[in-house]
Short mmCIF file of C-alpha atoms in Angstrom, two decimals:
data_model
loop_
_atom_site.label_atom_id
_atom_site.label_comp_id
_atom_site.label_asym_id
_atom_site.label_seq_id
_atom_site.Cartn_x
_atom_site.Cartn_y
_atom_site.Cartn_z
CA MET U 20 -4.02 41.06 -1.48
CA LYS U 21 -1.98 40.81 1.80
CA SER U 22 -1.37 37.70 3.80
CA ALA U 23 0.47 36.77 7.08
CA VAL U 24 1.48 33.13 8.44
CA GLU U 25 1.31 32.16 12.13
CA THR U 26 2.93 29.09 13.32
CA LEU U 27 0.45 27.04 15.52
CA ASN U 28 2.81 24.03 16.07
CA PRO U 29 5.68 22.54 13.92
CA THR U 30 3.04 20.91 11.66
CA ARG U 31 0.09 23.54 11.44
CA VAL U 32 0.03 27.10 10.44
CA ARG U 33 -2.92 29.73 10.31
CA LEU U 34 -2.82 32.13 7.34
CA THR U 35 -4.47 35.34 7.64
CA VAL U 36 -5.47 36.81 4.34
CA GLU U 37 -6.78 40.54 3.51
CA VAL U 38 -8.28 40.85 -0.07
CA PRO U 39 -9.07 44.47 -1.31
CA PHE U 40 -12.73 44.22 -2.72
CA GLU U 41 -11.52 45.28 -6.47
CA GLU U 42 -9.62 41.89 -6.63
CA LEU U 43 -13.07 40.08 -6.33
CA LYS U 44 -14.32 41.87 -9.65
CA ASP U 45 -13.66 38.63 -11.95
CA SER U 46 -15.25 36.48 -9.38
CA LEU U 47 -18.27 38.99 -8.86
CA ASP U 48 -18.60 39.05 -12.81
CA ALA U 49 -18.60 35.17 -12.94
CA ALA U 50 -21.31 34.91 -10.15
CA TYR U 51 -23.75 37.18 -12.07
CA LYS U 52 -23.09 35.31 -15.29
CA LYS U 53 -23.71 32.05 -13.31
CA ILE U 54 -27.02 33.31 -11.81
CA ASN U 55 -28.09 34.76 -15.16
CA GLN U 56 -27.93 31.27 -16.64
CA GLN U 57 -29.95 29.64 -13.74
CA VAL U 58 -32.92 32.03 -13.25
CA THR U 59 -35.54 33.66 -15.36
CA VAL U 60 -37.14 37.24 -14.76
CA LYS U 61 -40.26 38.34 -16.65
CA GLY U 62 -39.39 41.15 -19.09
CA PHE U 63 -35.75 40.08 -19.72
CA ARG U 64 -34.08 37.67 -22.03
CA LYS U 65 -32.50 34.53 -20.30
CA GLY U 66 -28.86 35.52 -19.64
CA LYS U 67 -29.30 39.22 -20.04
CA ILE U 68 -30.68 40.16 -16.75
CA PRO U 69 -28.91 43.38 -15.37
CA ALA U 70 -26.94 43.09 -12.23
CA ARG U 71 -29.14 45.39 -10.27
CA VAL U 72 -32.39 43.48 -11.04
CA ILE U 73 -30.51 40.20 -9.78
CA ASP U 74 -29.58 41.95 -6.65
CA GLN U 75 -33.23 43.27 -6.11
CA ARG U 76 -34.84 40.01 -6.84
CA PHE U 77 -32.35 37.56 -5.29
CA GLY U 78 -30.15 39.60 -3.03
CA ARG U 79 -26.76 40.99 -3.30
CA GLY U 80 -25.73 38.35 -0.52
CA ALA U 81 -26.25 35.36 -2.83
CA VAL U 82 -24.16 37.03 -5.40
CA LEU U 83 -21.36 37.71 -2.82
CA GLU U 84 -21.68 34.12 -1.39
CA GLU U 85 -21.27 32.86 -5.08
CA ALA U 86 -18.22 35.05 -5.77
CA VAL U 87 -16.50 34.33 -2.41
CA ASN U 88 -16.62 30.48 -2.90
CA ASP U 89 -15.17 31.01 -6.48
CA ALA U 90 -12.37 33.03 -5.41
CA LEU U 91 -11.34 31.73 -2.15
CA PRO U 92 -9.36 28.87 -3.52
CA LYS U 93 -7.14 31.20 -5.67
CA PHE U 94 -6.50 33.67 -2.79
CA TYR U 95 -5.74 30.56 -0.50
CA THR U 96 -3.22 29.11 -3.25
CA ASP U 97 -1.64 32.52 -3.70
CA ALA U 98 -1.03 32.92 0.00
CA VAL U 99 0.49 29.55 0.25
CA ASN U 100 2.98 30.11 -2.46
CA GLU U 101 3.82 33.45 -1.22
CA ALA U 102 4.65 31.95 2.25
CA GLU U 103 6.44 29.07 0.50
CA LEU U 104 4.39 26.43 2.39
CA SER U 105 4.06 22.67 1.71
CA PRO U 106 0.46 22.16 2.93
CA LEU U 107 -0.93 18.67 3.54
CA GLY U 108 -4.75 17.99 3.22
CA GLN U 109 -7.56 20.58 2.94
CA PRO U 110 -7.51 23.85 5.01
CA ASP U 111 -10.17 24.88 7.60
CA VAL U 112 -11.29 28.32 6.22
CA ASP U 113 -12.98 30.93 8.23
CA ILE U 114 -14.28 34.26 6.59
CA THR U 115 -13.54 36.64 9.41
CA GLU U 116 -14.87 39.75 7.69
CA LEU U 117 -16.93 40.53 4.27
CA LYS U 118 -17.76 44.11 3.64
CA ASP U 119 -19.51 44.81 0.38
CA GLY U 120 -17.20 47.21 -1.73
CA GLU U 121 -14.60 47.29 0.96
CA THR U 122 -12.75 44.11 1.82
CA LEU U 123 -12.67 40.24 2.17
CA ASN U 124 -10.76 39.00 5.21
CA PHE U 125 -10.33 35.13 5.97
CA THR U 126 -8.16 32.88 7.81
CA ALA U 127 -7.05 29.29 6.85
CA GLU U 128 -5.50 26.71 9.11
CA VAL U 129 -3.82 23.93 7.45
CA ASP U 130 -1.20 21.06 8.19
CA VAL U 131 2.10 21.35 6.70
CA ARG U 132 5.34 19.40 6.23
CA PRO U 133 7.42 19.96 9.17
CA ALA U 134 10.93 21.70 8.63
CA LEU U 135 13.39 18.98 9.16
CA GLU U 136 17.25 18.92 9.85
CA ILE U 137 18.83 16.01 8.30
CA PRO U 138 22.10 15.31 10.20
CA ASP U 139 25.31 13.66 9.03
CA TYR U 140 24.26 9.99 8.48
CA SER U 141 27.60 8.62 7.17
CA GLY U 142 28.25 7.25 10.49
CA ILE U 143 25.37 4.92 10.39
CA GLU U 144 26.44 1.17 11.15
CA VAL U 145 23.96 -1.85 10.87
CA GLU U 146 24.49 -5.75 10.97
CA VAL U 147 22.79 -7.97 8.51
CA ASP U 148 22.60 -11.77 8.06
CA ALA U 149 25.51 -13.44 6.32
CA VAL U 150 24.85 -14.82 2.79
CA GLU U 151 25.32 -18.69 3.25
CA VAL U 152 23.90 -21.44 1.19
CA THR U 153 24.07 -24.82 3.08
CA ASP U 154 23.79 -28.31 1.50
CA GLU U 155 20.63 -28.63 3.43
CA ASP U 156 19.27 -25.50 1.60
CA ILE U 157 20.00 -27.43 -1.68
CA GLU U 158 18.56 -30.47 -0.69
CA LYS U 159 15.34 -28.81 0.52
CA SER U 160 15.08 -26.86 -2.87
CA VAL U 161 15.63 -30.03 -4.94
CA GLU U 162 13.17 -31.81 -2.80
CA GLN U 163 10.57 -29.33 -3.29
CA LEU U 164 11.10 -29.46 -7.10
CA ARG U 165 10.83 -33.15 -6.72
CA GLU U 166 7.53 -32.93 -4.84
CA ARG U 167 6.07 -30.98 -7.84
CA PHE U 168 6.77 -33.87 -10.39
CA ALA U 169 5.37 -36.52 -8.04
CA SER U 170 2.89 -39.02 -9.77
CA THR U 171 0.02 -40.82 -8.29
CA THR U 172 -1.10 -44.45 -8.65
CA PRO U 173 -4.61 -45.59 -7.49
CA VAL U 174 -4.41 -48.19 -4.78
CA GLU U 175 -6.88 -50.65 -3.21
CA ARG U 176 -6.37 -49.99 0.38
CA ALA U 177 -7.20 -47.65 3.29
CA ALA U 178 -5.90 -43.90 3.05
CA GLU U 179 -2.58 -43.13 4.81
CA ASP U 180 -0.62 -39.91 5.43
CA GLY U 181 0.68 -38.55 2.14
CA ASP U 182 -1.89 -40.29 0.11
CA VAL U 183 -3.89 -38.16 -2.34
CA VAL U 184 -7.50 -38.83 -2.02
CA THR U 185 -10.40 -38.03 -4.17
CA VAL U 186 -13.50 -36.94 -1.97
CA ASP U 187 -16.99 -35.68 -2.15
CA LEU U 188 -17.97 -33.15 0.75
CA GLU U 189 -21.22 -31.87 2.08
CA ALA U 190 -21.38 -29.16 4.80
CA LYS U 191 -24.30 -28.45 7.30
CA VAL U 192 -24.79 -25.60 9.57
CA ASP U 193 -27.56 -25.97 12.02
CA GLY U 194 -28.61 -29.26 10.21
CA GLU U 195 -29.25 -27.54 6.83
CA VAL U 196 -26.88 -28.19 3.93
CA LEU U 197 -25.24 -25.07 2.62
CA GLU U 198 -25.79 -23.92 -0.96
CA ASP U 199 -22.06 -23.76 -1.36
CA GLY U 200 -21.31 -26.22 1.02
CA VAL U 201 -21.27 -29.37 -1.51
CA ALA U 202 -18.44 -30.36 -3.63
CA SER U 203 -17.43 -33.47 -5.70
CA GLY U 204 -14.29 -34.84 -6.98
CA VAL U 205 -12.11 -32.83 -4.82
CA SER U 206 -8.38 -33.81 -4.80
CA TYR U 207 -6.64 -33.61 -1.52
CA THR U 208 -3.27 -34.76 -0.21
CA ILE U 209 -3.56 -36.01 3.39
CA GLY U 210 -1.37 -34.00 5.78
CA SER U 211 -1.09 -30.93 3.46
CA GLY U 212 -3.57 -28.88 5.67
CA GLU U 213 -4.88 -27.16 2.75
CA LEU U 214 -8.61 -27.96 3.23
CA LEU U 215 -10.66 -28.21 6.37
CA ASP U 216 -9.30 -28.72 10.07
CA GLY U 217 -10.22 -32.14 10.87
CA ILE U 218 -10.30 -33.66 7.41
CA ASP U 219 -7.10 -35.54 7.97
CA ASP U 220 -8.11 -37.54 10.99
CA ALA U 221 -11.51 -38.27 9.21
CA VAL U 222 -10.18 -39.53 5.96
CA LYS U 223 -7.17 -41.70 7.42
CA GLY U 224 -8.16 -45.33 7.40
CA LEU U 225 -11.06 -44.88 4.89
CA SER U 226 -10.94 -46.82 1.51
CA ALA U 227 -12.84 -45.96 -1.75
CA GLY U 228 -16.58 -45.87 -1.19
CA GLU U 229 -16.44 -45.10 2.69
CA GLU U 230 -17.45 -42.00 4.41
CA ALA U 231 -16.95 -40.14 7.79
CA THR U 232 -18.44 -37.12 9.41
CA PHE U 233 -16.40 -34.52 11.37
CA THR U 234 -16.78 -30.96 12.69
CA SER U 235 -14.91 -28.08 11.34
CA GLU U 236 -14.85 -24.34 11.32
CA LEU U 237 -15.38 -23.23 7.89
CA LYS U 238 -12.68 -20.91 6.42
CA GLY U 239 -14.54 -19.29 3.66
CA GLY U 240 -17.98 -19.11 1.76
CA SER U 241 -21.44 -18.00 3.07
CA ALA U 242 -20.87 -19.39 6.37
CA ALA U 243 -17.36 -18.48 7.01
CA GLY U 244 -16.36 -18.65 10.67
CA LYS U 245 -19.11 -21.04 11.69
CA GLU U 246 -18.90 -24.53 13.06
CA ALA U 247 -20.31 -27.02 10.42
CA GLU U 248 -20.98 -30.57 10.36
CA VAL U 249 -18.94 -31.99 7.20
CA THR U 250 -19.58 -35.38 5.66
CA VAL U 251 -16.58 -36.51 3.53
CA LYS U 252 -16.79 -39.55 0.99
CA VAL U 253 -13.65 -40.99 -0.31
CA THR U 254 -14.04 -42.05 -3.95
CA GLN U 255 -10.33 -42.98 -4.76
CA VAL U 256 -7.17 -43.36 -2.86
CA ALA U 257 -3.99 -42.89 -4.70
CA LYS U 258 -0.52 -43.15 -3.58
CA ARG U 259 2.13 -40.61 -4.44
CA GLU U 260 5.35 -41.53 -5.82
CA LEU U 261 8.39 -39.27 -6.08
CA PRO U 262 10.79 -39.61 -9.00
CA GLU U 263 14.29 -40.69 -8.48
CA LEU U 264 16.88 -38.23 -7.79
CA ASP U 265 19.36 -38.76 -10.75
CA ASP U 266 20.36 -37.17 -14.09
CA GLU U 267 17.22 -38.28 -15.82
CA PHE U 268 15.01 -36.28 -13.08
CA ALA U 269 17.39 -33.03 -13.84
CA GLN U 270 16.50 -33.52 -17.56
CA LEU U 271 12.92 -33.93 -16.69
CA ALA U 272 12.44 -31.07 -14.29
CA SER U 273 14.86 -28.46 -15.68
CA GLU U 274 17.21 -27.51 -18.82
CA PHE U 275 20.07 -29.33 -17.34
CA ASP U 276 21.50 -32.68 -18.16
CA THR U 277 22.77 -33.65 -14.71
CA LEU U 278 21.62 -33.73 -11.14
CA ASP U 279 24.98 -31.85 -10.20
CA GLU U 280 24.27 -28.99 -12.64
CA LEU U 281 20.68 -28.55 -11.23
CA LYS U 282 22.05 -28.44 -7.65
CA ALA U 283 24.66 -26.04 -8.82
CA ASP U 284 21.81 -23.90 -10.45
CA SER U 285 19.79 -24.07 -7.10
CA ARG U 286 22.92 -23.07 -5.28
CA LYS U 287 23.20 -19.89 -7.39
CA ARG U 288 19.46 -18.97 -7.31
CA LEU U 289 19.46 -19.56 -3.52
CA ALA U 290 22.60 -17.19 -3.09
CA ASP U 291 20.90 -14.77 -5.44
CA MET U 292 17.74 -14.74 -3.29
CA LYS U 293 19.68 -14.39 -0.06
CA GLN U 294 21.68 -11.59 -1.42
CA TYR U 295 18.39 -9.75 -2.18
CA ASP U 296 17.15 -10.33 1.16
CA GLN U 297 20.47 -9.16 2.71
CA ALA U 298 20.02 -5.89 0.79
CA THR U 299 16.40 -5.49 1.86
CA GLN U 300 17.56 -6.23 5.51
CA ALA U 301 20.32 -3.65 5.16
CA GLN U 302 17.97 -0.87 3.96
CA GLU U 303 15.34 -1.59 6.66
CA ARG U 304 17.94 -1.34 9.32
CA VAL U 305 19.70 1.71 7.96
CA LEU U 306 16.33 3.40 7.63
CA GLU U 307 15.57 2.67 11.33
CA LYS U 308 18.90 4.10 12.30
CA LEU U 309 18.17 7.16 10.07
CA LEU U 310 14.70 7.75 11.74
CA GLU U 311 16.25 7.61 15.01
CA LEU U 312 18.71 10.67 14.23
CA VAL U 313 15.81 12.99 12.88
CA GLU U 314 13.27 14.52 15.07
CA VAL U 315 9.92 14.24 12.97
CA PRO U 316 6.63 15.69 14.20
CA VAL U 317 3.61 14.08 12.77
CA PRO U 318 0.48 16.00 11.93
CA GLU U 319 -2.36 14.35 14.02
CA LYS U 320 -5.02 14.62 11.33
CA LEU U 321 -2.64 13.24 8.76
CA LEU U 322 -1.93 10.19 11.15
CA GLU U 323 -5.62 9.61 11.83
CA ASP U 324 -6.34 9.71 8.03
CA GLU U 325 -3.34 7.21 7.25
CA ILE U 326 -4.50 4.76 10.09
CA ASN U 327 -8.15 4.88 8.62
CA THR U 328 -6.86 4.18 5.12
CA ARG U 329 -4.83 1.30 6.34
CA LYS U 330 -7.82 -0.21 8.33
CA HIS U 331 -9.95 0.24 5.24
CA ASN U 332 -7.62 -1.39 2.83
CA LEU U 333 -7.15 -4.62 5.14
CA GLU U 334 -10.80 -5.01 5.82
CA HIS U 335 -12.22 -4.45 2.47
CA HIS U 336 -9.57 -5.36 0.07
CA GLN U 337 -7.14 -7.96 1.53
CA LEU U 338 -9.48 -9.60 3.98
CA GLY U 339 -12.43 -9.28 1.87
CA GLN U 340 -10.72 -11.27 -0.97
CA MET U 341 -10.05 -14.19 1.54
CA GLY U 342 -13.58 -13.95 2.87
CA LEU U 343 -12.34 -13.07 6.24
CA THR U 344 -13.63 -10.59 8.74
CA LEU U 345 -11.22 -8.26 10.88
CA ASP U 346 -12.42 -10.18 14.06
CA LYS U 347 -11.53 -13.58 12.51
CA TYR U 348 -8.32 -12.20 11.35
CA LEU U 349 -7.24 -11.25 14.70
CA GLU U 350 -8.26 -14.30 16.09
CA ILE U 351 -6.05 -16.23 13.60
CA GLN U 352 -3.22 -13.86 14.33
CA GLY U 353 -3.63 -14.30 18.03
CA LYS U 354 -4.01 -10.39 18.57
CA THR U 355 -6.43 -8.33 20.53
CA ALA U 356 -8.11 -5.32 19.08
CA GLU U 357 -5.95 -3.17 21.31
CA GLU U 358 -2.74 -4.86 19.83
CA PHE U 359 -3.98 -4.41 16.22
CA GLU U 360 -4.75 -0.76 16.87
CA THR U 361 -1.33 -0.09 18.37
CA GLU U 362 0.54 -1.90 15.63
CA THR U 363 -1.48 0.07 13.00
CA ARG U 364 -0.71 3.40 14.55
CA GLU U 365 2.93 2.52 14.84
CA ALA U 366 3.10 1.53 11.23
CA ALA U 367 1.32 4.63 10.23
CA VAL U 368 3.64 6.83 12.23
CA LYS U 369 6.70 5.11 10.57
CA GLY U 370 5.30 5.49 7.04
CA ILE U 371 4.85 9.05 7.51
CA LYS U 372 8.14 9.85 9.02
CA THR U 373 9.94 7.76 6.42
CA GLN U 374 8.18 9.72 3.69
CA PHE U 375 8.99 13.17 5.27
CA VAL U 376 12.80 12.19 5.80
CA LEU U 377 13.33 10.77 2.48
CA ASP U 378 11.40 13.68 0.79
CA GLU U 379 13.75 16.07 2.50
CA LEU U 380 16.84 13.87 1.44
CA VAL U 381 15.77 14.06 -2.13
CA LYS U 382 15.78 17.89 -1.84
CA LYS U 383 19.21 18.09 0.13
CA GLU U 384 20.88 15.72 -2.21
CA ASN U 385 19.25 17.06 -5.44
CA LEU U 386 18.10 13.81 -6.60
CA ASN U 387 16.12 13.53 -9.88
CA VAL U 388 14.18 10.91 -11.56
CA ASN U 389 14.85 10.16 -15.25
CA GLN U 390 12.42 8.55 -17.65
CA GLU U 391 14.25 5.18 -17.66
CA GLU U 392 14.17 4.78 -13.86
CA LEU U 393 10.47 5.81 -13.92
CA THR U 394 9.99 3.24 -16.49
CA GLU U 395 11.76 0.45 -14.62
CA HIS U 396 9.69 1.34 -11.40
CA LEU U 397 6.54 1.22 -13.36
CA MET U 398 7.22 -2.21 -14.69
CA ARG U 399 8.00 -3.60 -11.22
CA ARG U 400 4.85 -2.15 -9.74
CA ALA U 401 2.84 -3.49 -12.76
CA ALA U 402 4.42 -6.97 -12.09
CA SER U 403 3.38 -6.78 -8.51
CA SER U 404 -0.11 -5.73 -9.08
CA GLY U 405 -0.87 -8.54 -11.71
CA MET U 406 -1.35 -6.00 -14.46
CA SER U 407 0.16 -5.67 -17.76
CA PRO U 408 2.57 -2.59 -17.99
CA ASP U 409 0.30 -0.94 -20.47
CA GLN U 410 -2.63 -1.42 -18.15
CA PHE U 411 -0.86 -0.12 -15.21
CA ALA U 412 0.57 2.83 -16.87
CA GLN U 413 -2.87 3.74 -18.24
CA ALA U 414 -4.32 3.44 -14.88
CA VAL U 415 -1.60 5.52 -13.47
CA VAL U 416 -1.99 8.47 -15.96
CA GLU U 417 -5.91 8.21 -15.80
CA GLY U 418 -5.67 8.42 -12.07
CA GLY U 419 -3.19 11.42 -12.11
CA GLN U 420 -0.77 9.37 -10.13
CA VAL U 421 2.38 9.85 -12.14
CA PRO U 422 3.70 12.32 -9.38
CA LEU U 423 3.20 9.77 -6.91
CA LEU U 424 5.21 7.26 -8.69
CA VAL U 425 7.88 9.76 -9.39
CA GLY U 426 7.97 10.37 -5.59
CA GLU U 427 8.33 6.81 -4.84
CA VAL U 428 11.39 6.37 -7.18
CA ALA U 429 13.00 9.64 -5.58
CA ARG U 430 12.52 8.22 -2.10
CA GLY U 431 13.99 4.82 -3.16
CA LYS U 432 17.03 6.76 -4.50
CA ALA U 433 17.29 8.84 -1.45
CA LEU U 434 17.34 5.71 0.83
CA ALA U 435 19.92 4.01 -1.52
CA VAL U 436 22.17 6.96 -0.99
CA VAL U 437 22.04 6.69 2.88
CA VAL U 438 22.67 2.82 2.61
CA ASP U 439 25.52 3.39 0.52
CA ALA U 440 27.05 5.85 3.01
CA ALA U 441 26.51 3.42 5.81
CA THR U 442 28.63 0.67 7.20
CA VAL U 443 26.92 -2.64 6.54
CA LYS U 444 28.50 -5.75 8.14
CA ASP U 445 27.22 -9.31 8.28
CA THR U 446 27.06 -11.56 11.12
CA ASN U 447 30.56 -12.87 10.37
CA GLY U 448 32.06 -9.32 10.66
CA GLU U 449 32.50 -8.94 7.08
CA VAL U 450 31.83 -5.76 5.40
CA VAL U 451 28.96 -6.11 2.82
CA ASP U 452 29.34 -4.79 -0.58
CA LEU U 453 25.74 -4.36 -1.74
CA ASP U 454 25.16 -4.75 -5.39
CA ASP U 455 23.69 -1.13 -6.68
CA GLU U 456 20.69 -2.75 -8.46
CA GLU U 457 19.69 -4.86 -5.60
CA GLU U 458 20.14 -2.05 -3.25
CA THR U 459 18.07 0.29 -5.28
CA GLU U 460 15.26 -2.18 -5.88
CA ALA U 461 15.02 -2.95 -2.04
CA ALA U 462 15.25 0.72 -1.22
CA GLU U 463 12.32 1.41 -3.54
CA ALA U 464 10.21 -1.34 -2.13
CA GLU U 465 10.74 0.22 1.38
CA ALA U 466 10.28 3.69 0.33
CA THR U 467 7.01 2.97 -1.32
CA GLU U 468 5.06 2.01 1.52
CA PRO U 469 1.57 3.62 0.96
CA VAL U 470 1.09 6.75 2.91
CA GLU U 471 -1.64 9.53 2.36
CA ALA U 472 0.42 12.42 2.89
CA GLU U 473 1.73 12.77 -0.74
CA ALA U 474 -1.67 12.02 -2.11
CA ALA U 475 -3.28 14.82 0.26
CA GLU U 476 -0.57 17.31 -0.86
CA GLU U 477 -1.12 16.53 -4.56
CA LYS U 478 -4.85 16.89 -4.08
CA THR U 479 -4.59 20.38 -2.25
CA GLU U 480 -1.99 21.61 -4.86
CA GLY U 481 -4.18 20.63 -7.71
#
């Protein structure tokens, strides 16, 4: 077999392959054997039909077609390996010449990873928010904890802001009560905004046993997005009472004996959270600077596939679980379809460029992933997916996704290397010494943004 490579553009090549006919022998034998098992010819036992009879009865062309279809993937893969290419996705194959007993010639056009030149990145400088925990932050944190331990006491009066009311609801659309539009004994805190638009004004001033009707756009269910006439009946009004902020509350709400100890713990937890946010902000800004330094051509077909994947995941998974359509989502976000298209394309371009650049850095810095690192990453991914580590690991193995996880960890390590080499200062002008573990976790989170490039490459090479 002989092959040659022609570069069509920085992300696409054309392979020209010439295969001597004798190299098709194994595939021809397999084609005759396959046809033998599929057909019957009077006078011959099944599977024992001579090749000349198959040619006469079914045509040599059918045998050649079967043989070529069997052989092409191997010859294509050999040509790719010989040229040391990194293909993305499936090739467009065109058989240019097939002469029985002489030769098979074909071309294969395929997108490839672009050759990238990673420049010196040690001069990158970024600014991040300073880690500052104020007394106001502490008070807000403690107040949120206090809200969780609030108690309610039924009262014989009209409902007011902050009260907890128990209500029965009935929703009608076009005068008809919806099958899923009736609910009883619903507990609702007035002013929380957790139910329907307009319900706060409707129930305020109502006492137990009284009802009101209001119009609201339904957020979910069979009539999501439609205007409904909603009747709400108050069956109980209860006053929320917050516990006193004292040592007794600290003992009730935590493992601490005093309120001062509880506040000190809140300060530490908030500082830890802000330090993690700072590390995340640092790697995001370092990554942006890194991408500015590297010229990264993006294969158009890969980009379109990535855009379509992002749209599909948003519409059929994220929004579907919330009972929202894309149009309704855009309305809530205050975005036009054109703005959504632009943002999706920009995010897809950044995702692909990020993967290409970090993968190149993995090679340049000779970064490897050990079992411990892979296991830790798997545990984090399992936690974020809501699955147990064993369930997640089984799904990864069965889906053949282990190489993808290895790639995610490696890219996270590559980004951490760049962040470590960069100068990071906070808004106070102080140099930030990022904790290695926080930096790596944050970098992995950024580097694992879903991109189809790796999946496409794995599929092609497999």
